[in-house]
PDB file of C-alpha atoms in Angstrom:
ATOM      1  CA  MET A   1     -24.372 113.051  10.506  1.00 46.00           C
ATOM      2  CA  VAL A   2     -27.218 112.886   8.162  1.00 48.00           C
ATOM      3  CA  SER A   3     -28.148 109.504   6.418  1.00 49.00           C
ATOM      4  CA  GLN A   4     -30.529 109.540   3.286  1.00 50.00           C
ATOM      5  CA  LEU A   5     -32.985 106.642   3.989  1.00 52.00           C
ATOM      6  CA  GLU A   6     -34.921 107.028   0.335  1.00 55.00           C
ATOM      7  CA  THR A   7     -33.759 108.409  -2.918  1.00 51.00           C
ATOM      8  CA  PRO A   8     -36.347 110.209  -4.889  1.00 51.00           C
ATOM      9  CA  THR A   9     -37.184 109.052  -8.284  1.00 52.00           C
ATOM     10  CA  LEU A  10     -37.678 111.795 -10.814  1.00 47.00           C
ATOM     11  CA  ASN A  11     -40.720 112.003 -12.885  1.00 46.00           C
ATOM     12  CA  SER A  12     -39.650 113.471 -16.047  1.00 41.00           C
ATOM     13  CA  ALA A  13     -42.194 113.436 -18.858  1.00 45.00           C
ATOM     14  CA  HIS A  14     -39.294 113.950 -21.131  1.00 42.00           C
ATOM     15  CA  HIS A  15     -38.388 110.476 -23.142  1.00 49.00           C
ATOM     16  CA  LEU A  16     -35.861 109.734 -25.632  1.00 48.00           C
ATOM     17  CA  THR A  17     -37.090 109.489 -28.763  1.00 54.00           C
ATOM     18  CA  TYR A  18     -34.001 107.077 -29.741  1.00 53.00           C
ATOM     19  CA  SER A  19     -32.632 104.173 -27.928  1.00 64.00           C
ATOM     20  CA  LEU A  20     -29.264 103.955 -27.312  1.00 75.00           C
ATOM     21  CA  GLU A  21     -27.102 100.898 -28.411  1.00 84.00           C
ATOM     22  CA  GLY A  22     -25.416  99.038 -25.736  1.00 89.00           C
ATOM     23  CA  LEU A  23     -21.765  98.450 -25.669  1.00 92.00           C
ATOM     24  CA  VAL A  24     -19.331  95.223 -24.939  1.00 94.00           C
ATOM     25  CA  GLN A  25     -16.588  96.449 -22.876  1.00 94.00           C
ATOM     26  CA  VAL A  26     -13.525  94.278 -21.909  1.00 93.00           C
ATOM     27  CA  PHE A  27     -11.249  94.901 -19.225  1.00 91.00           C
ATOM     28  CA  THR A  28      -8.134  92.214 -19.137  1.00 88.00           C
ATOM     29  CA  SER A  29      -4.714  91.832 -17.681  1.00 81.00           C
ATOM     30  CA  ALA A  30      -2.093  89.394 -17.751  1.00 76.00           C
ATOM     31  CA  GLN A  31      -2.783  88.275 -14.279  1.00 71.00           C
ATOM     32  CA  ARG A  32      -5.619  87.533 -12.330  1.00 69.00           C
ATOM     33  CA  SER A  33      -6.509  90.667 -10.150  1.00 67.00           C
ATOM     34  CA  PHE A  34      -9.569  92.632  -8.967  1.00 63.00           C
ATOM     35  CA  PHE A  35     -10.910  95.039 -11.253  1.00 73.00           C
ATOM     36  CA  THR A  36     -11.456  98.155  -8.837  1.00 76.00           C
ATOM     37  CA  ASN A  37     -12.036 100.425 -11.860  1.00 80.00           C
ATOM     38  CA  VAL A  38     -14.868  98.201 -13.087  1.00 83.00           C
ATOM     39  CA  ILE A  39     -16.466  97.959  -9.602  1.00 82.00           C
ATOM     40  CA  ALA A  40     -16.390 102.145  -8.979  1.00 84.00           C
ATOM     41  CA  GLN A  41     -17.738 102.358 -12.594  1.00 87.00           C
ATOM     42  CA  GLY A  42     -20.890  99.978 -11.745  1.00 87.00           C
ATOM     43  CA  LEU A  43     -21.303 101.994  -8.563  1.00 85.00           C
ATOM     44  CA  ARG A  44     -21.068 105.374 -10.033  1.00 89.00           C
ATOM     45  CA  ILE A  45     -23.610 104.453 -12.670  1.00 89.00           C
ATOM     46  CA  ALA A  46     -26.048 102.652 -10.184  1.00 89.00           C
ATOM     47  CA  GLY A  47     -25.618 105.779  -7.995  1.00 88.00           C
ATOM     48  CA  GLN A  48     -27.244 107.701 -11.103  1.00 88.00           C
ATOM     49  CA  GLY A  49     -30.104 105.592 -11.055  1.00 90.00           C
ATOM     50  CA  THR A  50     -29.459 102.659 -13.452  1.00 91.00           C
ATOM     51  CA  PRO A  51     -29.981  99.157 -12.555  1.00 93.00           C
ATOM     52  CA  VAL A  52     -26.531  97.381 -12.499  1.00 94.00           C
ATOM     53  CA  LEU A  53     -25.693  93.725 -12.068  1.00 94.00           C
ATOM     54  CA  VAL A  54     -22.308  92.546 -10.921  1.00 92.00           C
ATOM     55  CA  VAL A  55     -21.774  88.524 -11.578  1.00 92.00           C
ATOM     56  CA  GLN A  56     -18.883  87.000  -9.922  1.00 88.00           C
ATOM     57  CA  PHE A  57     -18.607  83.868 -11.471  1.00 85.00           C
ATOM     58  CA  LEU A  58     -15.409  82.381 -10.148  1.00 82.00           C
ATOM     59  CA  LYS A  59     -15.638  83.983  -6.428  1.00 79.00           C
ATOM     60  CA  GLY A  60     -17.449  82.085  -3.574  1.00 71.00           C
ATOM     61  CA  GLY A  61     -16.718  81.659   0.201  1.00 64.00           C
ATOM     62  CA  ILE A  62     -19.979  83.630   1.277  1.00 68.00           C
ATOM     63  CA  GLY A  63     -22.968  81.057   0.692  1.00 65.00           C
ATOM     64  CA  GLN A  64     -24.573  83.574  -1.675  1.00 72.00           C
ATOM     65  CA  GLY A  65     -25.682  82.181  -4.664  1.00 69.00           C
ATOM     66  CA  HIS A  66     -27.860  84.002  -7.323  1.00 69.00           C
ATOM     67  CA  GLN A  67     -31.071  83.559  -5.012  1.00 71.00           C
ATOM     68  CA  HIS A  68     -29.407  86.052  -2.447  1.00 68.00           C
ATOM     69  CA  PRO A  69     -28.044  88.875  -4.191  1.00 73.00           C
ATOM     70  CA  ILE A  70     -26.269  91.639  -2.176  1.00 71.00           C
ATOM     71  CA  ARG A  71     -27.437  94.947  -2.677  1.00 81.00           C
ATOM     72  CA  LEU A  72     -25.273  98.296  -2.805  1.00 78.00           C
ATOM     73  CA  GLY A  73     -27.806 100.746  -2.655  1.00 80.00           C
ATOM     74  CA  GLN A  74     -31.000 100.801  -4.851  1.00 87.00           C
ATOM     75  CA  TYR A  75     -29.516 100.041  -8.268  1.00 90.00           C
ATOM     76  CA  LEU A  76     -26.725  97.767  -8.096  1.00 89.00           C
ATOM     77  CA  GLU A  77     -27.019  93.805  -7.332  1.00 89.00           C
ATOM     78  CA  TRP A  78     -23.887  91.407  -6.571  1.00 87.00           C
ATOM     79  CA  ILE A  79     -24.347  87.949  -7.055  1.00 88.00           C
ATOM     80  CA  ARG A  80     -21.713  85.196  -6.769  1.00 84.00           C
ATOM     81  CA  CYS A  81     -21.937  81.378  -7.034  1.00 83.00           C
ATOM     82  CA  ASP A  82     -22.842  79.438  -3.831  1.00 79.00           C
ATOM     83  CA  LEU A  83     -19.604  78.082  -3.267  1.00 78.00           C
ATOM     84  CA  PRO A  84     -17.437  77.266  -0.336  1.00 75.00           C
ATOM     85  CA  ARG A  85     -14.373  78.581  -1.883  1.00 75.00           C
ATOM     86  CA  TYR A  86     -13.208  80.721  -4.833  1.00 74.00           C
ATOM     87  CA  ILE A  87     -12.615  78.764  -8.178  1.00 78.00           C
ATOM     88  CA  ASP A  88      -9.150  78.563  -9.413  1.00 76.00           C
ATOM     89  CA  THR A  89      -8.707  75.041 -11.249  1.00 76.00           C
ATOM     90  CA  PRO A  90     -10.910  73.654 -14.144  1.00 80.00           C
ATOM     91  CA  GLU A  91     -11.649  70.838 -11.903  1.00 83.00           C
ATOM     92  CA  LEU A  92     -14.837  71.348  -9.862  1.00 81.00           C
ATOM     93  CA  ASP A  93     -17.310  68.786  -7.792  1.00 83.00           C
ATOM     94  CA  GLU A  94     -20.695  68.086  -9.084  1.00 87.00           C
ATOM     95  CA  ALA A  95     -22.197  70.639  -6.799  1.00 83.00           C
ATOM     96  CA  GLU A  96     -19.686  73.384  -7.725  1.00 82.00           C
ATOM     97  CA  HIS A  97     -20.351  72.943 -11.741  1.00 86.00           C
ATOM     98  CA  LYS A  98     -24.134  72.903 -10.938  1.00 87.00           C
ATOM     99  CA  SER A  99     -24.040  75.856  -9.073  1.00 86.00           C
ATOM    100  CA  LEU A 100     -21.808  77.778 -11.577  1.00 86.00           C
ATOM    101  CA  LYS A 101     -24.423  76.690 -14.404  1.00 92.00           C
ATOM    102  CA  GLN A 102     -27.218  78.066 -12.203  1.00 91.00           C
ATOM    103  CA  LEU A 103     -25.208  81.262 -12.063  1.00 91.00           C
ATOM    104  CA  TRP A 104     -24.780  81.627 -15.554  1.00 94.00           C
ATOM    105  CA  HIS A 105     -28.552  80.481 -16.797  1.00 95.00           C
ATOM    106  CA  HIS A 106     -29.688  83.292 -14.175  1.00 94.00           C
ATOM    107  CA  THR A 107     -27.426  85.712 -15.520  1.00 94.00           C
ATOM    108  CA  GLN A 108     -28.830  85.239 -19.131  1.00 95.00           C
ATOM    109  CA  GLN A 109     -32.430  85.154 -17.950  1.00 95.00           C
ATOM    110  CA  VAL A 110     -32.445  88.581 -16.149  1.00 94.00           C
ATOM    111  CA  VAL A 111     -30.306  90.230 -19.064  1.00 95.00           C
ATOM    112  CA  TYR A 112     -33.102  88.934 -21.491  1.00 95.00           C
ATOM    113  CA  GLU A 113     -35.514  90.217 -19.196  1.00 92.00           C
ATOM    114  CA  GLY A 114     -34.203  93.851 -19.296  1.00 89.00           C
ATOM    115  CA  LYS A 115     -34.091  93.846 -15.523  1.00 90.00           C
ATOM    116  CA  TYR A 116     -30.298  95.637 -15.927  1.00 93.00           C
ATOM    117  CA  SER A 117     -28.934  98.141 -18.002  1.00 94.00           C
ATOM    118  CA  VAL A 118     -25.380  97.304 -17.170  1.00 95.00           C
ATOM    119  CA  VAL A 119     -24.436  93.931 -16.552  1.00 95.00           C
ATOM    120  CA  VAL A 120     -20.563  93.389 -15.251  1.00 95.00           C
ATOM    121  CA  LEU A 121     -19.318  89.610 -15.839  1.00 94.00           C
ATOM    122  CA  ASP A 122     -16.411  89.135 -13.469  1.00 90.00           C
ATOM    123  CA  GLU A 123     -13.840  86.635 -14.411  1.00 88.00           C
ATOM    124  CA  LEU A 124     -15.893  85.222 -17.317  1.00 91.00           C
ATOM    125  CA  SER A 125     -12.798  84.714 -19.295  1.00 92.00           C
ATOM    126  CA  LEU A 126     -11.489  82.063 -16.672  1.00 90.00           C
ATOM    127  CA  ALA A 127     -14.517  80.581 -16.761  1.00 91.00           C
ATOM    128  CA  ILE A 128     -14.140  80.250 -20.356  1.00 94.00           C
ATOM    129  CA  ASN A 129     -10.473  79.185 -20.378  1.00 91.00           C
ATOM    130  CA  TYR A 130     -11.287  76.764 -17.441  1.00 91.00           C
ATOM    131  CA  GLY A 131     -13.855  75.136 -19.948  1.00 91.00           C
ATOM    132  CA  LEU A 132     -16.688  75.791 -17.360  1.00 91.00           C
ATOM    133  CA  ILE A 133     -18.626  78.066 -19.703  1.00 93.00           C
ATOM    134  CA  PRO A 134     -18.542  77.474 -23.384  1.00 95.00           C
ATOM    135  CA  LEU A 135     -17.489  80.344 -25.416  1.00 97.00           C
ATOM    136  CA  SER A 136     -19.973  79.992 -27.996  1.00 97.00           C
ATOM    137  CA  GLU A 137     -22.685  80.184 -25.570  1.00 96.00           C
ATOM    138  CA  VAL A 138     -21.224  83.658 -24.454  1.00 96.00           C
ATOM    139  CA  LEU A 139     -21.055  84.746 -27.925  1.00 97.00           C
ATOM    140  CA  ARG A 140     -24.706  83.924 -28.479  1.00 97.00           C
ATOM    141  CA  PHE A 141     -25.564  85.552 -25.207  1.00 96.00           C
ATOM    142  CA  LEU A 142     -23.763  88.898 -26.477  1.00 96.00           C
ATOM    143  CA  GLU A 143     -25.203  88.718 -29.928  1.00 95.00           C
ATOM    144  CA  SER A 144     -28.607  88.216 -28.421  1.00 94.00           C
ATOM    145  CA  ARG A 145     -29.048  90.398 -25.670  1.00 94.00           C
ATOM    146  CA  PRO A 146     -31.172  93.540 -25.673  1.00 93.00           C
ATOM    147  CA  SER A 147     -29.121  96.125 -27.301  1.00 90.00           C
ATOM    148  CA  SER A 148     -29.477  98.660 -25.007  1.00 91.00           C
ATOM    149  CA  VAL A 149     -27.906  96.408 -22.555  1.00 94.00           C
ATOM    150  CA  ASP A 150     -23.902  97.324 -21.774  1.00 95.00           C
ATOM    151  CA  ILE A 151     -21.802  94.032 -20.896  1.00 96.00           C
ATOM    152  CA  ILE A 152     -18.541  94.784 -19.219  1.00 95.00           C
ATOM    153  CA  LEU A 153     -16.358  91.518 -19.004  1.00 95.00           C
ATOM    154  CA  THR A 154     -13.411  90.976 -17.136  1.00 92.00           C
ATOM    155  CA  GLY A 155     -10.625  88.827 -16.470  1.00 90.00           C
ATOM    156  CA  PRO A 156      -6.999  87.517 -17.932  1.00 88.00           C
ATOM    157  CA  ASP A 157      -6.488  85.983 -21.153  1.00 89.00           C
ATOM    158  CA  MET A 158      -9.498  87.171 -22.442  1.00 92.00           C
ATOM    159  CA  PRO A 159     -10.168  84.995 -25.618  1.00 94.00           C
ATOM    160  CA  PRO A 160      -9.756  86.664 -29.025  1.00 95.00           C
ATOM    161  CA  GLU A 161     -13.330  85.985 -30.291  1.00 96.00           C
ATOM    162  CA  LEU A 162     -14.658  88.197 -27.319  1.00 96.00           C
ATOM    163  CA  LEU A 163     -11.971  90.797 -28.066  1.00 96.00           C
ATOM    164  CA  GLU A 164     -13.104  90.843 -31.654  1.00 96.00           C
ATOM    165  CA  VAL A 165     -16.850  91.590 -30.615  1.00 95.00           C
ATOM    166  CA  ALA A 166     -16.038  94.224 -28.102  1.00 95.00           C
ATOM    167  CA  ASP A 167     -16.544  97.550 -28.689  1.00 95.00           C
ATOM    168  CA  GLN A 168     -13.707  98.797 -26.171  1.00 93.00           C
ATOM    169  CA  ILE A 169     -10.953  96.874 -24.732  1.00 92.00           C
ATOM    170  CA  THR A 170      -8.979  98.141 -21.739  1.00 89.00           C
ATOM    171  CA  GLU A 171      -5.785  96.160 -21.016  1.00 86.00           C
ATOM    172  CA  ILE A 172      -4.507  96.818 -17.359  1.00 82.00           C
ATOM    173  CA  ARG A 173      -0.706  96.542 -17.103  1.00 78.00           C
ATOM    174  CA  ARG A 174       1.545  97.025 -14.349  1.00 72.00           C
ATOM    175  CA  SER A 175       3.943 100.244 -15.289  1.00 70.00           C
ATOM    176  CA  HIS A 176       6.877  99.162 -12.890  1.00 67.00           C
ATOM    177  CA  GLN A 177       8.276  95.900 -11.606  1.00 64.00           C
ATOM    178  CA  PRO A 178       8.600  95.534  -7.679  1.00 60.00           C
TER     179      PRO A 178
END
């Protein structure tokens, strides 16, 4: 078996004379689920050499926090709250609430710094609907992000205000009943 230890970078002298406008994409469904196609999209983009960040706001259980990102290849970082559990209720203790706020502030900071070209905000709709992250902050963030950054929002019951600013909306539905 051959293993690739280092990915060569292209030293192209050709640069675009224009900038591409980043998109806001929404992936939503009626139930809480893992958006496999979004993660696959992030991996595919990162595999092409584009920096990608996946942020899971309500997943915990691995003692990670934004200080210890998981790196999948050279260009994809995956961060979660430093929580002992996944969040399925708006009732958080003080430490959990602090961890979620730190993750949200860290996410905004690295996006404003231009560190990533694609940012996946997993289950952001639930964090908003639980009252853990204010919708007004999310709308300001989307409006003030660098114009070239793609933002992908996932989660059930996406607030209508986010659907209004989205460039693309994908609704995942079951095609059959078990």
